[in-house]
Short mmCIF file of C-alpha atoms and ligand atoms in Angstrom, two decimals:
data_model
loop_
_atom_site.label_atom_id
_atom_site.label_comp_id
_atom_site.label_asym_id
_atom_site.label_seq_id
_atom_site.Cartn_x
_atom_site.Cartn_y
_atom_site.Cartn_z
CA MET H 1 14.12 -9.50 -2.69
CA LYS H 2 14.08 -9.25 1.13
CA ILE H 3 11.57 -7.04 2.96
CA LEU H 4 11.38 -6.12 6.62
CA SER H 5 7.71 -5.56 7.47
CA ILE H 6 5.92 -3.98 10.42
CA GLU H 7 2.26 -4.42 11.41
CA THR H 8 0.63 -2.52 14.32
CA SER H 9 -2.86 -1.68 13.02
CA CYS H 10 -4.78 -3.13 15.96
CA ASP H 11 -3.65 -5.22 18.95
CA ASP H 12 -0.87 -7.38 17.50
CA THR H 13 2.68 -6.07 17.25
CA SER H 14 4.39 -8.00 14.48
CA VAL H 15 7.71 -7.67 12.66
CA ALA H 16 8.80 -10.04 9.89
CA LEU H 17 11.52 -10.58 7.34
CA ILE H 18 10.19 -12.12 4.13
CA GLU H 19 11.81 -13.04 0.84
CA GLY H 20 9.94 -12.74 -2.44
CA ASN H 21 10.97 -14.79 -5.46
CA GLY H 22 8.91 -14.84 -8.64
CA ASP H 23 5.32 -15.48 -7.56
CA ASN H 24 6.17 -16.85 -4.12
CA VAL H 25 6.90 -15.42 -0.70
CA THR H 26 8.89 -17.15 2.04
CA LEU H 27 8.96 -16.16 5.69
CA LEU H 28 12.55 -15.92 6.97
CA LYS H 29 12.03 -14.52 10.47
CA GLU H 30 9.17 -13.28 12.59
CA ALA H 31 8.70 -11.70 16.02
CA HIS H 32 5.24 -11.18 17.43
CA ALA H 33 3.63 -9.83 20.60
CA SER H 34 -0.08 -10.35 21.26
CA GLN H 35 -2.07 -8.05 23.55
CA ILE H 36 -5.15 -10.27 23.85
CA ASP H 37 -4.62 -10.99 27.56
CA VAL H 38 -4.71 -7.27 28.31
CA HIS H 39 -7.73 -6.37 26.16
CA LYS H 40 -9.87 -9.33 27.14
CA ILE H 41 -10.14 -7.82 30.63
CA TYR H 42 -12.07 -4.94 28.99
CA GLY H 43 -14.04 -7.12 26.54
CA GLY H 44 -12.53 -5.38 23.46
CA ILE H 45 -9.60 -3.30 22.26
CA VAL H 46 -8.76 -0.13 24.21
CA PRO H 47 -6.88 2.08 21.67
CA GLU H 48 -4.74 3.99 24.19
CA VAL H 49 -3.61 0.74 25.83
CA ALA H 50 -2.93 -0.88 22.43
CA ALA H 51 -0.63 1.98 21.34
CA ARG H 52 1.27 1.91 24.62
CA LYS H 53 1.82 -1.84 24.36
CA HIS H 54 3.06 -1.54 20.74
CA THR H 55 5.57 1.09 21.87
CA GLU H 56 6.85 -1.07 24.73
CA VAL H 57 7.74 -4.06 22.54
CA MET H 58 8.61 -2.54 19.15
CA SER H 59 12.37 -2.11 19.59
CA LEU H 60 12.69 -5.60 21.12
CA LEU H 61 10.88 -7.23 18.18
CA LEU H 62 12.89 -5.21 15.65
CA ALA H 63 16.15 -6.25 17.31
CA GLU H 64 15.13 -9.91 16.80
CA VAL H 65 14.40 -9.51 13.09
CA PHE H 66 16.55 -6.70 11.65
CA GLU H 67 19.93 -7.91 10.39
CA LYS H 68 22.41 -5.01 10.47
CA GLN H 69 25.07 -6.89 8.52
CA ASN H 70 22.58 -8.04 5.92
CA PRO H 71 19.96 -5.27 5.60
CA PRO H 72 16.67 -5.79 3.74
CA ASP H 73 16.01 -4.32 0.29
CA ALA H 74 12.89 -2.52 1.50
CA ILE H 75 10.85 -1.77 4.61
CA ALA H 76 7.07 -2.24 4.54
CA VAL H 77 4.62 -0.82 7.02
CA THR H 78 0.85 -0.96 7.53
CA ALA H 79 -0.39 2.62 7.16
CA GLY H 80 -4.13 1.85 7.45
CA PRO H 81 -6.91 1.03 7.98
CA GLY H 82 -6.80 0.55 11.74
CA LEU H 83 -6.57 2.43 15.03
CA LEU H 84 -4.71 5.70 14.44
CA THR H 85 -2.62 5.57 17.61
CA SER H 86 -1.64 1.95 16.93
CA LEU H 87 -0.79 2.63 13.27
CA LEU H 88 1.39 5.59 14.26
CA VAL H 89 3.76 3.37 16.26
CA GLY H 90 4.53 1.21 13.19
CA VAL H 91 4.60 4.11 10.74
CA GLU H 92 6.94 6.27 12.83
CA THR H 93 9.23 3.29 13.48
CA ALA H 94 9.44 2.53 9.75
CA LYS H 95 10.09 6.20 8.88
CA THR H 96 12.88 6.43 11.44
CA LEU H 97 14.52 3.24 10.15
CA SER H 98 14.24 4.37 6.54
CA SER H 99 15.58 7.86 7.19
CA LEU H 100 18.62 6.48 9.03
CA THR H 101 19.43 3.62 6.64
CA ASN H 102 18.19 4.91 3.26
CA ILE H 103 16.31 1.63 2.79
CA PRO H 104 13.22 2.47 0.69
CA LEU H 105 9.72 2.29 2.19
CA ILE H 106 6.54 0.64 0.95
CA ARG H 107 3.29 1.95 2.41
CA THR H 108 0.95 -0.99 2.69
CA ASN H 109 -2.79 -1.33 3.25
CA HIS H 110 -3.82 -3.82 5.95
CA MET H 111 -6.56 -5.33 3.74
CA GLU H 112 -4.17 -5.96 0.84
CA GLY H 113 -2.01 -7.67 3.46
CA HIS H 114 -4.90 -10.01 4.30
CA ILE H 115 -5.26 -10.80 0.57
CA TYR H 116 -1.52 -11.41 0.08
CA ALA H 117 -1.43 -13.88 3.01
CA ASN H 118 -2.41 -16.34 0.25
CA TRP H 119 1.00 -16.08 -1.42
CA ILE H 120 3.02 -16.97 1.71
CA GLU H 121 4.65 -20.39 1.95
CA GLN H 122 2.23 -22.17 -0.32
CA GLU H 123 2.07 -24.06 -3.56
CA HIS H 124 -0.44 -22.06 -5.54
CA ASP H 125 -1.65 -21.27 -8.98
CA ILE H 126 -3.38 -17.97 -8.29
CA GLN H 127 -4.49 -16.43 -11.56
CA PHE H 128 -6.16 -13.17 -12.50
CA PRO H 129 -8.82 -11.97 -12.54
CA ALA H 130 -8.97 -13.04 -8.90
CA LEU H 131 -11.72 -12.48 -6.37
CA ALA H 132 -10.80 -11.93 -2.71
CA LEU H 133 -13.21 -12.50 0.16
CA ILE H 134 -11.81 -10.63 3.18
CA VAL H 135 -13.50 -11.48 6.47
CA SER H 136 -11.99 -9.96 9.58
CA GLY H 137 -12.77 -8.20 12.84
CA GLY H 138 -13.45 -4.86 11.15
CA HIS H 139 -14.18 -5.73 7.51
CA THR H 140 -16.24 -8.02 5.28
CA GLU H 141 -15.41 -7.31 1.64
CA LEU H 142 -15.37 -8.77 -1.84
CA VAL H 143 -12.50 -7.36 -3.89
CA LEU H 144 -11.83 -8.00 -7.56
CA MET H 145 -8.22 -7.99 -8.76
CA SER H 146 -7.49 -7.70 -12.48
CA SER H 147 -3.74 -8.07 -11.84
CA HIS H 148 -1.32 -7.89 -8.89
CA THR H 149 -2.10 -4.98 -6.50
CA THR H 150 -4.98 -3.69 -8.64
CA TYR H 151 -8.13 -3.68 -6.54
CA LYS H 152 -11.82 -2.94 -7.06
CA LYS H 153 -14.09 -3.37 -4.07
CA ILE H 154 -17.36 -4.85 -5.35
CA GLY H 155 -19.06 -5.64 -2.03
CA GLU H 156 -18.81 -4.69 1.63
CA THR H 157 -20.76 -4.78 4.86
CA VAL H 158 -23.28 -2.04 5.38
CA ASP H 159 -22.97 -2.35 9.18
CA ASP H 160 -21.04 -4.88 11.31
CA ALA H 161 -18.24 -7.14 10.06
CA ALA H 162 -18.56 -10.93 10.29
CA GLY H 163 -15.78 -11.15 12.89
CA GLU H 164 -17.48 -8.43 14.92
CA ALA H 165 -20.74 -10.46 14.88
CA PHE H 166 -18.87 -13.53 16.16
CA ASP H 167 -17.17 -11.47 18.87
CA LYS H 168 -20.24 -9.53 20.04
CA VAL H 169 -22.51 -12.58 20.19
CA GLY H 170 -19.66 -14.41 21.94
CA LYS H 171 -19.71 -11.67 24.59
CA PHE H 172 -23.50 -12.09 25.04
CA ILE H 173 -22.98 -15.78 25.91
CA GLY H 174 -20.09 -15.01 28.25
CA LEU H 175 -17.10 -15.85 26.04
CA THR H 176 -13.97 -13.74 26.39
CA TYR H 177 -12.68 -11.62 23.49
CA PRO H 178 -12.24 -12.68 20.72
CA GLY H 179 -15.34 -14.87 20.64
CA GLY H 180 -14.93 -16.06 17.02
CA PRO H 181 -12.49 -18.94 17.59
CA LYS H 182 -14.37 -20.03 20.74
CA ILE H 183 -17.76 -20.09 19.00
CA SER H 184 -16.19 -22.05 16.17
CA LYS H 185 -14.78 -24.59 18.66
CA HIS H 186 -18.18 -25.00 20.41
CA ALA H 187 -19.86 -25.29 16.99
CA GLU H 188 -17.88 -28.47 16.24
CA GLN H 189 -20.01 -30.28 18.87
CA GLY H 190 -23.35 -28.71 17.87
CA ASN H 191 -26.16 -29.11 15.38
CA PRO H 192 -26.42 -26.09 13.02
CA ASP H 193 -30.10 -26.78 12.27
CA THR H 194 -31.31 -26.37 15.85
CA ILE H 195 -31.92 -22.61 16.03
CA LYS H 196 -33.34 -20.60 13.17
CA LEU H 197 -31.32 -17.39 12.85
CA PRO H 198 -31.71 -14.84 10.00
CA ARG H 199 -29.34 -14.64 7.01
CA PRO H 200 -29.49 -10.86 6.41
CA MET H 201 -29.32 -9.66 2.79
CA ILE H 202 -28.68 -13.19 1.50
CA ASP H 203 -31.17 -12.62 -1.35
CA SER H 204 -30.45 -8.93 -1.94
CA ASP H 205 -29.58 -8.09 -5.51
CA ASN H 206 -26.03 -6.91 -4.75
CA LEU H 207 -22.75 -8.09 -3.22
CA ASN H 208 -23.10 -6.29 0.11
CA PHE H 209 -23.36 -7.86 3.55
CA SER H 210 -25.13 -7.05 6.82
CA PHE H 211 -24.57 -8.74 10.18
CA SER H 212 -26.17 -6.30 12.61
CA GLY H 213 -29.68 -7.88 12.37
CA LEU H 214 -28.22 -11.34 12.96
CA LYS H 215 -26.43 -10.04 16.05
CA THR H 216 -29.71 -8.57 17.39
CA ALA H 217 -31.66 -11.76 16.62
CA ALA H 218 -29.00 -13.80 18.44
CA LYS H 219 -29.16 -11.42 21.43
CA LEU H 220 -32.97 -11.74 21.64
CA TYR H 221 -32.72 -15.53 21.42
CA ILE H 222 -30.17 -15.58 24.27
CA GLU H 223 -32.40 -13.36 26.43
CA LYS H 224 -35.42 -15.63 25.85
CA ASN H 225 -33.45 -18.86 26.31
CA PRO H 226 -30.97 -18.39 29.18
CA ASP H 227 -30.39 -22.18 29.38
CA LEU H 228 -29.46 -22.53 25.71
CA ASN H 229 -27.20 -25.32 24.52
CA ILE H 230 -23.99 -23.45 23.72
CA ALA H 231 -22.80 -25.97 21.11
CA ASP H 232 -26.09 -25.94 19.15
CA PHE H 233 -26.34 -22.15 19.44
CA SER H 234 -22.73 -21.70 18.24
CA ALA H 235 -23.24 -24.09 15.32
CA SER H 236 -26.45 -22.28 14.29
CA LEU H 237 -24.77 -18.85 14.45
CA GLU H 238 -21.71 -20.04 12.55
CA GLN H 239 -23.93 -21.63 9.88
CA ALA H 240 -25.90 -18.38 9.40
CA ILE H 241 -22.69 -16.34 8.94
CA VAL H 242 -21.10 -18.92 6.63
CA ASP H 243 -24.28 -19.20 4.52
CA VAL H 244 -24.28 -15.44 3.84
CA LEU H 245 -20.53 -15.27 3.09
CA VAL H 246 -20.62 -18.25 0.73
CA SER H 247 -23.81 -17.18 -1.03
CA LYS H 248 -22.44 -13.69 -1.80
CA THR H 249 -19.12 -15.13 -2.96
CA LEU H 250 -20.92 -17.48 -5.36
CA ARG H 251 -22.96 -14.54 -6.66
CA ALA H 252 -19.72 -12.57 -7.23
CA ILE H 253 -18.19 -15.56 -9.07
CA ALA H 254 -21.26 -15.80 -11.33
CA GLU H 255 -21.10 -12.07 -12.10
CA HIS H 256 -17.33 -11.67 -12.58
CA ASN H 257 -15.93 -15.09 -13.58
CA PRO H 258 -12.68 -14.99 -11.58
CA LYS H 259 -10.06 -17.65 -12.26
CA THR H 260 -9.16 -17.85 -8.58
CA VAL H 261 -10.97 -17.03 -5.34
CA VAL H 262 -8.71 -16.21 -2.39
CA LEU H 263 -9.78 -15.88 1.24
CA GLY H 264 -8.29 -13.62 3.94
CA GLY H 265 -8.71 -12.07 7.40
CA GLY H 266 -9.07 -13.59 10.87
CA VAL H 267 -12.41 -15.30 10.08
CA ALA H 268 -10.62 -17.10 7.22
CA ALA H 269 -9.32 -19.39 9.99
CA ASN H 270 -12.88 -20.70 10.44
CA LYS H 271 -12.93 -24.36 9.39
CA LYS H 272 -16.59 -24.40 8.33
CA LEU H 273 -16.10 -21.37 6.07
CA ARG H 274 -12.99 -22.87 4.45
CA ALA H 275 -14.67 -26.26 3.98
CA THR H 276 -17.89 -24.82 2.52
CA LEU H 277 -16.05 -22.55 0.07
CA THR H 278 -13.91 -25.51 -1.02
CA GLU H 279 -16.99 -27.71 -1.44
CA LYS H 280 -18.86 -25.09 -3.53
CA ILE H 281 -15.98 -23.74 -5.63
CA ASP H 282 -14.00 -26.93 -6.35
CA PRO H 283 -16.64 -28.34 -8.74
CA LEU H 284 -16.72 -25.10 -10.79
CA PRO H 285 -14.85 -25.73 -14.04
CA GLU H 286 -13.16 -22.33 -14.38
CA THR H 287 -12.55 -21.17 -10.81
CA THR H 288 -10.20 -22.50 -8.13
CA PHE H 289 -10.24 -21.69 -4.43
CA ILE H 290 -7.29 -21.03 -2.14
CA ALA H 291 -7.04 -20.03 1.54
CA PRO H 292 -3.99 -18.86 3.51
CA HIS H 293 -2.28 -21.10 6.05
CA ILE H 294 -3.99 -20.52 9.41
CA PRO H 295 -1.15 -18.48 11.05
CA TYR H 296 -1.34 -15.96 8.18
CA CYS H 297 -5.11 -15.37 8.58
CA MET H 298 -4.76 -13.42 11.83
CA ASP H 299 -2.94 -10.09 11.80
CA ASN H 300 0.75 -10.65 11.05
CA ALA H 301 3.62 -8.72 9.49
CA ALA H 302 4.50 -11.45 6.95
CA MET H 303 1.30 -10.69 5.00
CA ILE H 304 2.27 -6.99 4.91
CA GLY H 305 5.70 -7.94 3.55
CA SER H 306 4.04 -10.20 0.99
CA ALA H 307 1.79 -7.41 -0.33
CA ALA H 308 4.75 -5.01 -0.31
CA TYR H 309 6.85 -7.44 -2.39
CA PHE H 310 4.25 -7.35 -5.17
CA LYS H 311 3.92 -3.55 -4.83
CA ALA H 312 7.70 -3.26 -5.23
CA GLN H 313 7.42 -5.02 -8.63
CA LYS H 314 5.28 -2.05 -9.70
CA ASP H 315 7.60 0.52 -8.11
CA GLY H 316 5.17 1.14 -5.25
CA TYR H 317 7.64 3.00 -3.01
CA THR H 318 6.93 6.14 -0.97
CA ASP H 319 9.53 8.58 0.34
CA TRP H 320 9.73 8.35 4.14
CA LYS H 321 8.94 12.06 4.40
CA ASP H 322 5.58 11.48 2.67
CA ILE H 323 4.37 8.51 4.69
CA THR H 324 1.37 9.09 6.94
CA ALA H 325 -1.00 6.79 8.80
CA ASP H 326 -4.57 6.73 7.47
CA PRO H 327 -7.03 5.00 9.83
CA VAL H 328 -9.77 4.91 7.17
CA TRP H 329 -7.67 3.93 4.12
CA GLU H 330 -10.02 1.75 2.06
CA LEU H 331 -9.27 -0.20 -1.11
CA PRO H 332 -10.71 1.58 -4.19
CA LYS H 333 -14.29 0.92 -5.34
N1 ATP Y 1 -11.94 -19.76 13.79
C1 ATP Y 1 -12.56 -18.59 13.77
N2 ATP Y 1 -13.88 -18.51 13.51
C2 ATP Y 1 -14.52 -17.34 13.46
N3 ATP Y 1 -13.92 -16.14 13.65
C3 ATP Y 1 -12.61 -16.15 13.91
C4 ATP Y 1 -11.85 -17.36 13.99
N4 ATP Y 1 -10.56 -17.03 14.26
C5 ATP Y 1 -10.50 -15.68 14.35
N5 ATP Y 1 -11.73 -15.14 14.15
C6 ATP Y 1 -12.12 -13.73 14.18
O1 ATP Y 1 -11.22 -12.98 13.40
C7 ATP Y 1 -11.24 -11.62 13.86
C8 ATP Y 1 -9.81 -11.11 13.95
O2 ATP Y 1 -9.34 -11.00 12.64
P1 ATP Y 1 -8.28 -9.89 12.28
O3 ATP Y 1 -7.18 -9.98 13.26
O4 ATP Y 1 -7.96 -9.97 10.86
O5 ATP Y 1 -9.19 -8.61 12.56
P2 ATP Y 1 -8.72 -7.14 12.75
O6 ATP Y 1 -7.34 -7.00 12.24
O7 ATP Y 1 -9.04 -6.76 14.14
O8 ATP Y 1 -9.71 -6.38 11.78
P3 ATP Y 1 -9.33 -5.76 10.32
O9 ATP Y 1 -8.44 -6.73 9.64
O10 ATP Y 1 -10.66 -5.59 9.69
O11 ATP Y 1 -8.66 -4.47 10.62
C9 ATP Y 1 -11.95 -11.63 15.21
O12 ATP Y 1 -13.23 -11.08 15.02
C10 ATP Y 1 -12.01 -13.12 15.55
O13 ATP Y 1 -13.13 -13.46 16.35
MG1 MG Y 2 -6.79 -7.76 10.35
#
């Protein structure tokens, strides 16, 4: 089955053509436009600018991917969560295409896309129940899946997301947006034991996260130590975030006994997080760990097509007349 997918939830415009076969997804074509150079001038995403930029490039990207002579079996689009004005560009494009071609539509959640990045172009043996750790710019969640596309959120952040903590602290030390990958790069040269930063909620008796206190502690440290060693500071911050994420994931494994743990979201590209999860989960006799290939961690349309392929197996289509964008569409609890 071939699916044309569209992702515009934040600042990346992405269109892909994927093919699903059995339990695997292959990427056939992809066209992508990043807006980072525009938004980094402002230190974060400006919604109005993001929507305008999506609109400018959408038809060009579609023309690269859509094959008129060989149309896809379905069209998938991210309908939420995300910035409303950004989402609307993708949703209205998908509706227009579907109404003109009669190709059925699959309304896809951005977070299920991050989860289904794990099925793209990789040898895997993902089995259910599965546990997903999603760590991105706007979300930090633990989601239990009893079968394909069946979700139960069992943990989430009570304030900032992990990616947001990386980005905001990055801004405090003068790094351009997004700070996450830059902090991670500096951390490779640093000693994570140099600066003692808090691990909020690490011992709390639940699966929730909090990163706001860590962000404030990091800010105070920067103010008191203007000549800090950026590598040691970055390594210490990264270690604090990774410690909390790994500790809560291990707690969730102990409580729910998943057969597979999958990782997703932009922060899933972090090498220390991937290595620590591998190191802790590999020795467990009944649980395996898998992470998406790095290009599928960041926002991309292939992951939306991947999730849509598995939704299609369960008849998860929506009539184009009924599709709306939902900026706060969360996975069920
Ligand atoms: N190597 C890395 N280490 C740490 N953080 C990283 C790394 N690479 C990317 N990130 C972070 O990933 C985030 C971007 O991820 P993503 O694109 O999935 O977020 P988003 O789509 O804006 O948010 P959401 O998916 O919650 O809607 C940013 O916060 C960025 O700093
Ligand atoms: Mg994302």
